[in-house]
Coordinates of C-alpha atoms in Angstrom, one line a residue:
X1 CA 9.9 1.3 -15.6
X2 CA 9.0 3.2 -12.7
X3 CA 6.7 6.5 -12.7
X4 CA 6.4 8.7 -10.1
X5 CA 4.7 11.9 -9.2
X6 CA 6.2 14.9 -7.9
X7 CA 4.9 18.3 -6.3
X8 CA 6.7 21.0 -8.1
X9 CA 6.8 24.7 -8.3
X10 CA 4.6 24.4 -11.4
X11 CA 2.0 22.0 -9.6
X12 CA 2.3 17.9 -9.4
X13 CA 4.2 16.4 -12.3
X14 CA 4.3 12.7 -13.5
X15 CA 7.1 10.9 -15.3
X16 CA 9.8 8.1 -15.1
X17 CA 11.8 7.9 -12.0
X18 CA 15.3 7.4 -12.1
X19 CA 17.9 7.9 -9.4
X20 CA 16.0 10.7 -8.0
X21 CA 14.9 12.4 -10.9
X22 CA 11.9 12.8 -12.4
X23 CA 12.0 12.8 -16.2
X24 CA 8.7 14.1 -17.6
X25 CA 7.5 15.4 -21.3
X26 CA 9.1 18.5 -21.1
X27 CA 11.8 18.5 -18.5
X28 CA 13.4 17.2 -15.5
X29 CA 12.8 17.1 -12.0
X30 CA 15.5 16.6 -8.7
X31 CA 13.4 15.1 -5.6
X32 CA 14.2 16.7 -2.8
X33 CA 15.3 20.2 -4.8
X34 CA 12.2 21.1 -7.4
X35 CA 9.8 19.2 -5.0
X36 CA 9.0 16.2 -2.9
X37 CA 7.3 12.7 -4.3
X38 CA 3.5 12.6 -4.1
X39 CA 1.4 9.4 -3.8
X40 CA 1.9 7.5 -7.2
X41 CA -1.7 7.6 -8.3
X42 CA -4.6 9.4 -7.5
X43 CA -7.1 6.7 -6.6
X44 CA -10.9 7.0 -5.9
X45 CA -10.5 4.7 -3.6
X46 CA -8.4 2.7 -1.4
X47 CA -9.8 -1.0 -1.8
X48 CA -7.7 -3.1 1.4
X49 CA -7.7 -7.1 2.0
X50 CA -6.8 -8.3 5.2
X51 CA -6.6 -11.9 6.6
X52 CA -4.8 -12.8 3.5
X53 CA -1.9 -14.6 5.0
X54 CA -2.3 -17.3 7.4
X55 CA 0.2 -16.2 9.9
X56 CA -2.0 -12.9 10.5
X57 CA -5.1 -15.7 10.8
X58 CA -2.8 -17.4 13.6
X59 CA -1.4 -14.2 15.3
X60 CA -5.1 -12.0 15.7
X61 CA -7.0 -15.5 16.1
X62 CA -9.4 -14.6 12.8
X63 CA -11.1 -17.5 11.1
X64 CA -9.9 -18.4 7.9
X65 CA -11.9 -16.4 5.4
X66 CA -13.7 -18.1 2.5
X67 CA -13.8 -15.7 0.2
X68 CA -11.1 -12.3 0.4
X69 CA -12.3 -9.8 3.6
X70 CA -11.9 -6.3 2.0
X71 CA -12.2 -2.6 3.8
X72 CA -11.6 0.5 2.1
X73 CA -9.8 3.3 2.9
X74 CA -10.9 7.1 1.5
X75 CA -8.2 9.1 -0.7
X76 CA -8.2 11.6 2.7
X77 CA -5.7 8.1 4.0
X78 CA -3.4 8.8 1.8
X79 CA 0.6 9.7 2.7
X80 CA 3.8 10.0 0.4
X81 CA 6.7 8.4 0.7
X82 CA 9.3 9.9 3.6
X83 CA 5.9 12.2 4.7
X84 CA 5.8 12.1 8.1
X85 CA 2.8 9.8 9.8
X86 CA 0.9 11.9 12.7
X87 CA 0.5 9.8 15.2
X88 CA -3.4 10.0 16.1
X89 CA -4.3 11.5 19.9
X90 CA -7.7 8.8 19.4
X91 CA -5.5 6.0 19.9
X92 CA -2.8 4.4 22.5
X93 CA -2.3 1.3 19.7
X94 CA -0.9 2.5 16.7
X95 CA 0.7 -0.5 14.6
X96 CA 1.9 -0.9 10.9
X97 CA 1.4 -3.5 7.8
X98 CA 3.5 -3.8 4.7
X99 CA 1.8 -4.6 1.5
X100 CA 1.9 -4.7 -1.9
X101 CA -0.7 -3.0 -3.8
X102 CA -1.8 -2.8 -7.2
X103 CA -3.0 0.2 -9.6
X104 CA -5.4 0.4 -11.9
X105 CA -5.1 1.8 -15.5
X106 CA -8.3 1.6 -16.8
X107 CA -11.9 1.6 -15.8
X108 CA -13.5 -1.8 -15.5
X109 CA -15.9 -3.7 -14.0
X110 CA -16.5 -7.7 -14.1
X111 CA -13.3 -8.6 -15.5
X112 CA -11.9 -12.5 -15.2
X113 CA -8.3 -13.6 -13.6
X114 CA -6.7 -13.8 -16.9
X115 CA -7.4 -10.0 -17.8
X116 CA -6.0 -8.5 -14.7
X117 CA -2.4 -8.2 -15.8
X118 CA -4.5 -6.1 -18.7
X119 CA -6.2 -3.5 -16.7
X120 CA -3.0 -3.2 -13.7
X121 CA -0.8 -0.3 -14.7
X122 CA 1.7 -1.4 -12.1
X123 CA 2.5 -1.9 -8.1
X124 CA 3.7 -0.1 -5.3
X125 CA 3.7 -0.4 -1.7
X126 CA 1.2 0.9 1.0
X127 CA 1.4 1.2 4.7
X128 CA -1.8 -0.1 6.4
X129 CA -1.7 1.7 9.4
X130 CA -3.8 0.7 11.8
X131 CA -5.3 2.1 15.5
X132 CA -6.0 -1.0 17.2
X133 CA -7.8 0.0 19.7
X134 CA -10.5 1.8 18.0
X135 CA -14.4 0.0 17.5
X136 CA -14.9 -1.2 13.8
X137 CA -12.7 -1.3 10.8
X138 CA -13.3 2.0 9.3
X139 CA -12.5 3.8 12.7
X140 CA -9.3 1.8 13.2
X141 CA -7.8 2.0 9.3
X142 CA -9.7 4.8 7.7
X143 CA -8.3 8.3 9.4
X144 CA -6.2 10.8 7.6
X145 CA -2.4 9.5 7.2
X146 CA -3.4 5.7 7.2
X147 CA -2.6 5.0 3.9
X148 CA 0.9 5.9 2.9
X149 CA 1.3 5.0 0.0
X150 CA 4.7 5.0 -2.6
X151 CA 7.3 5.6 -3.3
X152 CA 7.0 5.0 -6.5
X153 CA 5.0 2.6 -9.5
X154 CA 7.0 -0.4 -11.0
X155 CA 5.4 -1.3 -14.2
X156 CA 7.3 -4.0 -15.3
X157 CA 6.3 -6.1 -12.9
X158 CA 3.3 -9.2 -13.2
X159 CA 2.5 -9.3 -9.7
X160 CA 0.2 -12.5 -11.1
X161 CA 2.9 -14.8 -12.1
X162 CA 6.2 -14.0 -9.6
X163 CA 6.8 -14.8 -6.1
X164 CA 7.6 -11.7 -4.4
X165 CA 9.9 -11.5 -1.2
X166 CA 9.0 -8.4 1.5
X167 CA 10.4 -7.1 4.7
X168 CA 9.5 -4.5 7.0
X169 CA 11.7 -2.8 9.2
X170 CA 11.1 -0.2 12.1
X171 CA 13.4 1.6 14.0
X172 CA 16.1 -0.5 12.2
X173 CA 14.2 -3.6 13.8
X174 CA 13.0 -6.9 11.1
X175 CA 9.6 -6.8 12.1
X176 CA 7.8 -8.8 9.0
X177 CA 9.5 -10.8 6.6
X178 CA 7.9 -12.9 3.8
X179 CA 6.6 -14.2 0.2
X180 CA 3.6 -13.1 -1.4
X181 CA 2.9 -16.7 -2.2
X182 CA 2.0 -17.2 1.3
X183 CA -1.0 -15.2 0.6
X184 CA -4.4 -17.2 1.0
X185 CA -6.0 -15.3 -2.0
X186 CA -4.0 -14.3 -5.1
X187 CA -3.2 -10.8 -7.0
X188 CA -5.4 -12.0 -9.6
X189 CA -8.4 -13.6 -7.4
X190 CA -8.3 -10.8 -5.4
X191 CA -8.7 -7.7 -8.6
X192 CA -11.1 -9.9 -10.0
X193 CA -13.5 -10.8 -7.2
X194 CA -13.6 -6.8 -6.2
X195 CA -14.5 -5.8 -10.1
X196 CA -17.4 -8.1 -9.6
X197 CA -18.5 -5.7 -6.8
X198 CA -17.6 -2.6 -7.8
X199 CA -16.5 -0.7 -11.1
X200 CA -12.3 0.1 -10.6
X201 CA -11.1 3.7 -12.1
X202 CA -7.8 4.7 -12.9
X203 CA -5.4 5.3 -10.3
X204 CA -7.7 3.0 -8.2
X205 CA -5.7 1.2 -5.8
X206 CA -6.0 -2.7 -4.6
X207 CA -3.7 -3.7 -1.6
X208 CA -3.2 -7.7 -1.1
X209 CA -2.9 -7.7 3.0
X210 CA 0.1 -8.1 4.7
X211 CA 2.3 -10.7 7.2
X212 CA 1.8 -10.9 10.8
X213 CA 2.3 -8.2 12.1
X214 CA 4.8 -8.2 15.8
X215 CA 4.4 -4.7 17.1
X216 CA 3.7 -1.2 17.2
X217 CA 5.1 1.7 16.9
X218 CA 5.6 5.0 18.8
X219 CA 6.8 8.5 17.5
X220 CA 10.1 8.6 16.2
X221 CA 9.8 5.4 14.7
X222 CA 10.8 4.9 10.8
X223 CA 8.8 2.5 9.3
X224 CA 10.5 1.4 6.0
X225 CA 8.3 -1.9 3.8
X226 CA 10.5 -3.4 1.2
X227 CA 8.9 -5.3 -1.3
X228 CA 12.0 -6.8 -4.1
X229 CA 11.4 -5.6 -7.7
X230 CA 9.0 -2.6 -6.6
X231 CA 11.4 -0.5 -3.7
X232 CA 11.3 0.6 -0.4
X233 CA 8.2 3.0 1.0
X234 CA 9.8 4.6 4.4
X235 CA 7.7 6.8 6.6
X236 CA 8.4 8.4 10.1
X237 CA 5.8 8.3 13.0
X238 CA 5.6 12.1 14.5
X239 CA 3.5 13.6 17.3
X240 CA 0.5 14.6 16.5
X241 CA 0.6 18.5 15.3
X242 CA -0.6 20.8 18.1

């Protein structure tokens, strides 16, 4: 099933998405006439691994982590899907990063591999974007708009046990294509080594790093990360408001 969140009239509404509608408790919901999709969840916090693929390790020249490499990313990052992406006056190097990312359901803290699928409520897609030349982590992946996010949560899928094939387009371009069992550190690894460090809330969300990554992108360019049994999170790259 997938559940989405909308903005209405009314204020944000959540319910099962289904060819653009929005089916909630008490009544229905056209995207695009009674409102516009909002981020899926509302996290806490944005937890991000990176290096996770060994193609990324072989294209930025990292070492090959021994245990996952995490960031995080303030809820201030996040985007809908099809909201526009400002591209930042800080930087000349604005690139992209298609992953999959789990959301939490329930608070937890310490919880083993086999209880993951337990405590996920479902997955989505989020678009790391990143200013590559900025100093430090936080200053290249943590500014407003670096986390869309969307465009919707899949709940029927177990990350933890299928192979999952991603793509990412931009500007009608195949810039990323690949399997998520190419990732060095698993869905379940990964959620369980970060409850071990911190307590995860719901709507908490847990991104799992993304494919090398061949170029960036300018304004005007769509961005659209496919990832098969979850959708398709598109977002356009605009100038920065004046």
């Amino acid at each position: 099933m997938r559940l989405a969140r909308i903005d209405t009239a009314s204020g944000p509404v959540t319910g099962r998405y289904e060819n653009g509608i929005v089916h909630a408790d008490d009544d229905t919901h056209e995207v695009g006439v009674d409102g516009e999709l909002l981020p899926p969840c509302e996290p806490t916090a944005l937890y991000c691994v990176g290096r996770n693929y060994a193609e990324t390790l072989d294209q930025m020249e990292y070492e090959r982590p021994e245990e996952p490499d995490f960031f995080i990313k303030p809820p201030a990052s996040l985007l809908a899907h099809e909201a526009p992406i400002p591209y930042p006056e800080f930087t000349d190097e604005l690139t992209y990063a298609g992953e999959l990312a789990a959301v939490i359901d329930e608070s937890c803290h310490d919880i083993s591999e086999d209880e993951v699928a337990d405590v996920v409520r479902g997955y989505t897609i989020m678009n790391d974007v990143d200013a590559l030349d900025q100093q430090g982590r936080t200053a290249r992946k943590a500014f407003d708009g670096s986390g869309p996010l969307g465009p919707w949560l899949e709940t029927e899928l177990d990350a933890t046990a299928t192979e999952i094939e991603m793509y990412t387009d931009v500007a009608g371009e195949r810039r990323q294509e690949a399997t998520t069992d190419l990732m060095l550190f698993g869905v379940a690894e990964i959620v369980s080594y970060l409850s071990n460090r911190f307590t995860l809330r719901p709507g908490d969300v847990i991104a799992f790093g993304s494919p090398a990554n061949p170029g960036l992108v300018e304004p005007g360019d769509t961005v659209e990360i496919t990832y098969e049994g979850v959708g398709t999170l598109r977002n356009t790259v605009v100038e920065p408001a004046e």
